[in-house]
Coordinates of C-alpha atoms and ligand atoms in Angstrom, one line a residue:
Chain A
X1 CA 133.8 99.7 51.4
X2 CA 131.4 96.6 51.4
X3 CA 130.3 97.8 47.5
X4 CA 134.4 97.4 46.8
X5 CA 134.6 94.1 48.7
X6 CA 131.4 93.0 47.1
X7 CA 132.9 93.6 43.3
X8 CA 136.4 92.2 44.1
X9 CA 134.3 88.7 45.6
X10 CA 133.1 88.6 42.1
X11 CA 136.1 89.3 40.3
X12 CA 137.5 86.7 42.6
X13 CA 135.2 83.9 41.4
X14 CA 136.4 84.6 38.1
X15 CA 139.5 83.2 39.0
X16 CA 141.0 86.6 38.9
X17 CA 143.6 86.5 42.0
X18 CA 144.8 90.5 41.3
X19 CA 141.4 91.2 42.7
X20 CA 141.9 88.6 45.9
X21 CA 145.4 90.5 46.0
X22 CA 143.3 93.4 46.7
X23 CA 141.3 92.2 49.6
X24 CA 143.8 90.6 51.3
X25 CA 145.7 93.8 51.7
X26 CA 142.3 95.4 53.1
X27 CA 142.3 92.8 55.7
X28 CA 145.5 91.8 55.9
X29 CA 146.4 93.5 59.7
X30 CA 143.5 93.1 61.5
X31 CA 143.4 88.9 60.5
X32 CA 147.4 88.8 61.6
X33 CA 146.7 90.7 64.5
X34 CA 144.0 88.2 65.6
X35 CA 145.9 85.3 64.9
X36 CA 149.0 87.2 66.9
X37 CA 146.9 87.6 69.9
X38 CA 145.3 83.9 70.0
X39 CA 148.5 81.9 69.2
X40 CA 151.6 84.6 70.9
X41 CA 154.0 83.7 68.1
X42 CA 154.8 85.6 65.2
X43 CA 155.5 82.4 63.3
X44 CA 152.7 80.7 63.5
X45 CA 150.5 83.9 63.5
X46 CA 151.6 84.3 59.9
X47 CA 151.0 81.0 58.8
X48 CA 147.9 81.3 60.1
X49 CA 146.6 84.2 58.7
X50 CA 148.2 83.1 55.1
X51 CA 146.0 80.0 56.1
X52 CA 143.0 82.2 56.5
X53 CA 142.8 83.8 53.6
X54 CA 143.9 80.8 51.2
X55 CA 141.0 79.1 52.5
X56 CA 139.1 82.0 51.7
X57 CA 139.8 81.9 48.3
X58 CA 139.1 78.3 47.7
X59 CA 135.7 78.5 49.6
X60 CA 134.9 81.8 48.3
X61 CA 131.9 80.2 46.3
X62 CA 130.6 79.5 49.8
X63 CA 130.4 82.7 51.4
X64 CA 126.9 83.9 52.0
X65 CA 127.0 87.6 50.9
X66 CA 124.2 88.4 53.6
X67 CA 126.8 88.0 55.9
X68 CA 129.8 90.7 56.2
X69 CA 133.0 89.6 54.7
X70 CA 135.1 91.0 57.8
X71 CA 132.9 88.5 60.0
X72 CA 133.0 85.4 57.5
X73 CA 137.0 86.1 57.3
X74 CA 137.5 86.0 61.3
X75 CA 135.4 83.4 61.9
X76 CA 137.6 81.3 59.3
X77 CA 141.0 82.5 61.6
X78 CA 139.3 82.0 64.5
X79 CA 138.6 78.1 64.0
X80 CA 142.3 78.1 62.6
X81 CA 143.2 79.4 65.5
X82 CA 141.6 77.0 68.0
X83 CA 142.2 74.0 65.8
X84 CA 146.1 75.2 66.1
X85 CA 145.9 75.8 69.9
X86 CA 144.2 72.4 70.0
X87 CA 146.9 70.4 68.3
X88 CA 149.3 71.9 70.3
X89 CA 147.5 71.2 73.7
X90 CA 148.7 68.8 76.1
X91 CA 146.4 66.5 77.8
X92 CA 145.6 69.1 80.7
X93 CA 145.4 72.7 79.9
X94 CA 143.7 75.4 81.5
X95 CA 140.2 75.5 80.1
X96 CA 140.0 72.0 80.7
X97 CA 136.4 71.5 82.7
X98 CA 136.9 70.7 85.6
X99 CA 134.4 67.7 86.5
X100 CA 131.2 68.6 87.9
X101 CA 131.4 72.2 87.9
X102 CA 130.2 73.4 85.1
X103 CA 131.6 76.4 83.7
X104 CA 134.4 76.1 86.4
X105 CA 137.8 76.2 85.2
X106 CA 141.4 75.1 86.2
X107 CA 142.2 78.7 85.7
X108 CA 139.5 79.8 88.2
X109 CA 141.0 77.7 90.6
X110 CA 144.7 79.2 90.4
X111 CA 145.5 81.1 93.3
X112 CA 144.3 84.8 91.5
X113 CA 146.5 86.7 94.5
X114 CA 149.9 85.8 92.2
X115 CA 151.2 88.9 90.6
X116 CA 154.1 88.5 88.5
X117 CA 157.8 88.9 90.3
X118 CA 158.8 92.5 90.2
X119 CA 162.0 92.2 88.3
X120 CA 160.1 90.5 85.8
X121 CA 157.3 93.1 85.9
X122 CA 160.4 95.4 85.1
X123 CA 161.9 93.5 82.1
X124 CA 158.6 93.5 80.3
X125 CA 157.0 96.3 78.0
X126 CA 153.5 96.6 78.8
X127 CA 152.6 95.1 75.7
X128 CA 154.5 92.3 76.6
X129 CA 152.4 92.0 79.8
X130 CA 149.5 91.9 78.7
X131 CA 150.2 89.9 75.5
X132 CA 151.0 87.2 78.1
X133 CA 148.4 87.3 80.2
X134 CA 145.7 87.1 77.1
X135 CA 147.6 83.9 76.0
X136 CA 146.9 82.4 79.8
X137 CA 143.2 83.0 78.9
X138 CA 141.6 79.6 78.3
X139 CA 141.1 79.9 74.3
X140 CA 137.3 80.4 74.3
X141 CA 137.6 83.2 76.7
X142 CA 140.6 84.4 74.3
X143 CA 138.7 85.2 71.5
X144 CA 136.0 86.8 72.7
X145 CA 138.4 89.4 74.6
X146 CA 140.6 89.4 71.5
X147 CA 137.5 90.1 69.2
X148 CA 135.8 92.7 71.4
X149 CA 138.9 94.6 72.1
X150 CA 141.9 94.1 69.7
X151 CA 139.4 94.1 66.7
X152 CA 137.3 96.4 68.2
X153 CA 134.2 94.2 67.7
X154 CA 130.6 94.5 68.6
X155 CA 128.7 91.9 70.7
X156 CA 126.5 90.8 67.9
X157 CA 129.2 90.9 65.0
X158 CA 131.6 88.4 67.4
X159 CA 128.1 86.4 68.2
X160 CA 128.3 86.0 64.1
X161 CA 131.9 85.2 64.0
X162 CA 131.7 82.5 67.0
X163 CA 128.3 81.0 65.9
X164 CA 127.1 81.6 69.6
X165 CA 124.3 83.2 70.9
X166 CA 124.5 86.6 72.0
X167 CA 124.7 85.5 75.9
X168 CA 127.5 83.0 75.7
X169 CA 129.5 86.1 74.3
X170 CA 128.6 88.2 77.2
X171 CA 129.6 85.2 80.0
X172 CA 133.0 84.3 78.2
X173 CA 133.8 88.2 78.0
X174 CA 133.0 88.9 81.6
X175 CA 134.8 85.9 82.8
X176 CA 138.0 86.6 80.3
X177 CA 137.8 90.5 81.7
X178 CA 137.7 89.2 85.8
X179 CA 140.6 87.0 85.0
X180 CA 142.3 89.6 83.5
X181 CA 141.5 91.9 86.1
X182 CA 142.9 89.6 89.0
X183 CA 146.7 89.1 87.0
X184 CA 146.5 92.7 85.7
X185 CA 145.8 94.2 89.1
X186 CA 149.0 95.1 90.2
X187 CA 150.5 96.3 87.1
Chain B
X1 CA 131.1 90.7 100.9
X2 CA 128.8 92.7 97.9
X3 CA 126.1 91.2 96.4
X4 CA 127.3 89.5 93.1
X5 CA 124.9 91.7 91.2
X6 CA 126.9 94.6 91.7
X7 CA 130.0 92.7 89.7
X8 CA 127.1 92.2 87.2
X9 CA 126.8 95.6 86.6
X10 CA 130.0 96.4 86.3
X11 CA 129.9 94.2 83.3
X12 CA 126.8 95.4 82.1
X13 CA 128.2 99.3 81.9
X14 CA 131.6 97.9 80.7
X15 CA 129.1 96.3 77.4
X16 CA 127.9 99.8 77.4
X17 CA 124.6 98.1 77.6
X18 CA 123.3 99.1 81.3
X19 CA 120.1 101.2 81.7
X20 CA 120.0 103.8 83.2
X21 CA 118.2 103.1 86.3
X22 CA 121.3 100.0 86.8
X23 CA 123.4 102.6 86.4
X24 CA 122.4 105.1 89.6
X25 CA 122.4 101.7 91.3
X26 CA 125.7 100.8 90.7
X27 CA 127.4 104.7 91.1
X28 CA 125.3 104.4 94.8
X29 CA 127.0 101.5 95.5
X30 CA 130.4 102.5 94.5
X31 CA 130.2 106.1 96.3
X32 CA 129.8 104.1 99.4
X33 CA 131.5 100.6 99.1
X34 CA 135.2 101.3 99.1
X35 CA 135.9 97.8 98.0
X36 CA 134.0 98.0 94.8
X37 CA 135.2 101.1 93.7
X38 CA 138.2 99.3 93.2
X39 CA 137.0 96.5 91.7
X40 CA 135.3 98.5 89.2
X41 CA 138.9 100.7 88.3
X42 CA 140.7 97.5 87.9
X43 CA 138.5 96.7 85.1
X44 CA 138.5 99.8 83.6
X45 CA 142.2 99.4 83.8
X46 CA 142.3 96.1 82.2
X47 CA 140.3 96.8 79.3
X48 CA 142.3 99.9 78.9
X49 CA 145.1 97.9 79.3
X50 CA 144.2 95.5 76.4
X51 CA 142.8 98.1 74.0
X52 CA 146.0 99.7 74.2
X53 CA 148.0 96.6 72.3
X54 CA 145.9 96.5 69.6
X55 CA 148.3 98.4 66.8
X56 CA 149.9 95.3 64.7
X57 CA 150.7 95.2 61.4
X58 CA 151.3 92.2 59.2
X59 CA 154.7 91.2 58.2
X60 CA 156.0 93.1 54.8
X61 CA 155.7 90.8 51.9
X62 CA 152.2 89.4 53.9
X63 CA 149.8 89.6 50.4
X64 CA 153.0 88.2 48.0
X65 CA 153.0 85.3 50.0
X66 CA 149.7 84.8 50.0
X67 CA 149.4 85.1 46.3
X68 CA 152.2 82.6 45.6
X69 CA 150.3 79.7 48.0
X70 CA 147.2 80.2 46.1
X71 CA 145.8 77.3 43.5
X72 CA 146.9 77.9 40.2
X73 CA 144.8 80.7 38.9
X74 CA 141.3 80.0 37.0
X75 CA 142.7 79.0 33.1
X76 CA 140.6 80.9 31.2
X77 CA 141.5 84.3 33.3
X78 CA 144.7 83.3 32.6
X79 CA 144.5 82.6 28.7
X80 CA 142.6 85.7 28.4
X81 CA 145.2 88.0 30.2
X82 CA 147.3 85.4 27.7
X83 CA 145.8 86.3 24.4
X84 CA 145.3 89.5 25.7
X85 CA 149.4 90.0 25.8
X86 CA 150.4 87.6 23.0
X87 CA 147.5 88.3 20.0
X88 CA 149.6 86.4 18.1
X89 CA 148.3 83.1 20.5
X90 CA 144.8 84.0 19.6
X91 CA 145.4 82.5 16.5
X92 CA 146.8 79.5 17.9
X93 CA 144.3 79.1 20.3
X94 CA 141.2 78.9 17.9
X95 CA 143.2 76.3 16.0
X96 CA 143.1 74.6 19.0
X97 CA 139.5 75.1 19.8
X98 CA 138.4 73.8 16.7
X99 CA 140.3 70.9 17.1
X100 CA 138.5 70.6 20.0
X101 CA 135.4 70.4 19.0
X102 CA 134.7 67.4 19.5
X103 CA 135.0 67.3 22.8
X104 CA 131.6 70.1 23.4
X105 CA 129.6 67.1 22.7
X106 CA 131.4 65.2 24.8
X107 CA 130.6 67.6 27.4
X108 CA 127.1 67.7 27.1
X109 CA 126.5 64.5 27.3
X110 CA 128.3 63.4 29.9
X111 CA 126.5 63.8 33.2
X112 CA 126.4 60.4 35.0
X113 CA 128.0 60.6 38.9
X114 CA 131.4 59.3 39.0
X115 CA 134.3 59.5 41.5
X116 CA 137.9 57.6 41.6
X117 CA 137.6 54.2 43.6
X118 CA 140.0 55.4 46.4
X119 CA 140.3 53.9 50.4
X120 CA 138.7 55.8 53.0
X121 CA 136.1 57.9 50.3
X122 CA 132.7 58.0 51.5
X123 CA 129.7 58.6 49.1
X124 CA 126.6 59.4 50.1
X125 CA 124.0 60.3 47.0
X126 CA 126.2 62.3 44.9
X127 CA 128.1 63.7 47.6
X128 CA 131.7 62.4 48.2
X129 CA 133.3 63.1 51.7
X130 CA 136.6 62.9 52.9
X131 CA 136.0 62.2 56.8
X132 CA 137.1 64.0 59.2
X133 CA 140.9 62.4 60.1
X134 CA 140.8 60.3 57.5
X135 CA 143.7 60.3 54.5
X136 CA 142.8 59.8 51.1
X137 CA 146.2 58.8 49.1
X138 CA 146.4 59.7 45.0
X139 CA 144.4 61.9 42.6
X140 CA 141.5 62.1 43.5
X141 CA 138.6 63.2 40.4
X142 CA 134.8 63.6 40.6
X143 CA 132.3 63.9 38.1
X144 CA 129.0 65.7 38.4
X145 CA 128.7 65.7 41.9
X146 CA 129.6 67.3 45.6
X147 CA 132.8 67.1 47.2
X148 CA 133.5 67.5 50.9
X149 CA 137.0 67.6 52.1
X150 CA 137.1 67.5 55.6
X151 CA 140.3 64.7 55.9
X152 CA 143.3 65.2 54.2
X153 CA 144.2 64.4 50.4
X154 CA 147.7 63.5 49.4
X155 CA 147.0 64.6 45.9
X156 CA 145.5 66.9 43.3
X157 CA 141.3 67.4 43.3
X158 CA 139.7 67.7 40.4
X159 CA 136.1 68.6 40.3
X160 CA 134.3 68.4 37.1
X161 CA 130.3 69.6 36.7
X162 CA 130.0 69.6 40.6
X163 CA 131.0 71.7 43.9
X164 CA 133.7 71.3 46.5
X165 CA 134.0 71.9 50.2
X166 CA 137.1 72.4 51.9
X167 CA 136.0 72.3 56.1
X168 CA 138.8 74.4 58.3
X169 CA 140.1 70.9 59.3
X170 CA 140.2 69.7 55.4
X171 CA 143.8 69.5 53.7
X172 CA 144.9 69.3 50.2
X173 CA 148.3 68.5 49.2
X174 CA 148.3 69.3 45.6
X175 CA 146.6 71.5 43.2
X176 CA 142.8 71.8 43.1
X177 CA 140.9 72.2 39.8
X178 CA 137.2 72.7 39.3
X179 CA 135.8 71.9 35.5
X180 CA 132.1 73.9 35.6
X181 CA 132.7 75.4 32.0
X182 CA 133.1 74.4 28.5
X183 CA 136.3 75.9 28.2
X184 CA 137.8 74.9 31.7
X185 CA 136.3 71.1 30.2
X186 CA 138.6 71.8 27.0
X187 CA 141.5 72.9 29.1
X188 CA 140.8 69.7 31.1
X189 CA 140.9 67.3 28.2
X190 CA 144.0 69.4 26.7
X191 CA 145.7 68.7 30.3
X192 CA 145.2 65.6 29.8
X193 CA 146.5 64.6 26.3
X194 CA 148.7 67.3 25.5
X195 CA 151.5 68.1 28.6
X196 CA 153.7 69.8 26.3
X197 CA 150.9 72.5 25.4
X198 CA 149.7 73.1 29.0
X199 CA 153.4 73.1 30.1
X200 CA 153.5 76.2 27.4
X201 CA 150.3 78.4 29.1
X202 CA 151.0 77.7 32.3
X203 CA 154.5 79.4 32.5
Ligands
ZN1 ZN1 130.5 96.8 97.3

């Protein structure tokens, strides 16, 4: 697999886009996917992930081949992603930091005892559920869950992909899995 | 109330990274702490829970589209896959070339740092940056040097002898064209003059 990726990458900066064609549908699902989970629209997903791998293609010269292509690709939607999420944001949001307390979040603080109403509960697919309570996951949180478990990621490959160290992973993935526990309780 | 470091190890087997001496801690515990044994099956759950939405495929058409927003493709791939399917062109072509000729020495010699005088352009050594938030309006062309593009251009890039950048944040409204080789130079210089002729290959 990484030899195939490797030759395309070279075919690719020789300007030959059939080769790009190639690796975009190798990684075509799992960079939609990721983009599906972080943003919740199909829509914008899409654009997205297009986003992702046009930017691949003009940077391509810059990709440092000790790294896996996989992790260079993700961490390229990932910062679409955020950027998106950002632009959309209105002046409070979730994951805002809540002044001197560190770490703290307004999500924290919600009342965690909240289930959803049961005709609701009813309505929704479990997918549905769960897609939702992701999205109310303050976004760095977000894409650590989404990394590790829709993308099936190690701890050290989405330390790569987020540019943070190995610990910061763990915290944001224990305190994304507790808030998911508390709204996914009663399901 | 449990001690916090129980939670902790929760998280610790959950990582699949808990020794094994954590681990007969935490089973201890949750034999005999009612409260945590249900702690720890909600987060089972949950993860179980998540894992179990992750099966999405990209819209049909996903690569297509992809394809069609991509920069023009690199000229001289597509001249060869040209001359490849029209011999009769190669002909043409190294008429073309020889009228060209001139233009190698051109080329070589040419190797001073230049960029288009535009508003909001910073240069720095040889390295020109489009900042962060800024908008850089027209065409904008650099010659033997670095380009960063982490603002926005309203226009086509053209990068001859040099490098560009494009940051996540960067944006490029029009086409973007590097010039590194001799022929891409020639294709440049034919750009330039000859409309007609590009007009032709790039159908
Ligand atoms: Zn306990």
């Amino acid at each position: 697999m990484d030899a195939i990726i490797k030759k395309r990458i070279k075919q690719v900066i020789k300007g030959d886009q059939d080769a790009f064609g190639e690796i975009v549908e190798i990684y075509k699902n799992s960079v939609y996917q990721l983009c599906f989970r972080m943003l919740g629209n199909s829509h914008e997903a899409e654009d997205i992930a297009q986003e992702t791998f046009l930017r691949a293609y003009v940077n391509i010269k810059s990709f440092n081949q000790d790294l896996k292509f996989s992790t260079w690709l993700f961490r390229i939607a990932t910062n679409l992603c955020i950027d998106r999420l950002r632009k959309k944001k209105p002046d409070y949001y979730l994951d805002a930091e809540v002044a001197g307390s560190e770490g703290l979040t307004m999500y924290s603080q919600i009342p965690s005892d909240t289930p959803l109403p049961e005709t609701e509960l009813e309505s929704l697919e479990l997918q549905e559920i769960v897609q939702k309570e992701i999205l109310k996951l303050p976004e760095k949180y977000r894409s650590a869950i989404v990394l590790k478990y829709i993308e099936d990621l190690s701890l050290n490959e989405i330390s790569e992909i987020l540019e943070l160290p190995l610990g910061t992973v763990k915290t944001r993935i224990h305190r994304g899995r507790e808030a998911l526990r508390q709204q996914l309780r009663y399901v | 109330m449990c001690p916090e470091h129980i939670i902790e190890l929760m998280h610790q087997y959950l990582d699949e990274e808990i020794d094994p001496e954590k681990e007969q801690i935490l089973r201890e515990h949750l034999r005999s702490c009612k409260e945590c044994e249900i702690i720890f099956n909600e987060l089972k759950k949950t993860v179980a829970f998540v894992k179990s939405i992750s099966n999405m495929q990209a819209p049909a058409d996903f690569t297509a589209h992809v394809l069609a927003r991509l920069p023009k493709e690199k000229k001289k791939v597509l001249a060869a896959r040209l001359l490849r399917n029209h011999p009769f062109l190669s002909a043409a072509s190294l008429f073309v070339v020889l009228m060209m000729g001139s233009l190698f020495s051109t080329w070589s010699q040419d190797r001073e740092f230049s960029v288009t005088n535009q508003k909001n352009l910073v240069v720095k050594n040889n390295t020109v940056i489009v900042p962060k938030g800024e908008v850089v309006k027209g065409d904008v062309v650099v010659r033997n040097g670095k380009l960063k593009i982490e603002g926005e251009i309203q226009g086509d890039v053209t990068v001859i002898h040099g490098e560009k950048y494009l940051a996540s944040a960067g944006h490029v409204t029009g086409q973007i064209d590097e010039v590194n080789e001799v022929f891409d130079w020639i294709w440049y210089q034919m750009k330039k003059s000859a409309k007609e002729v590009t007009g032709f290959f790039e159908q």
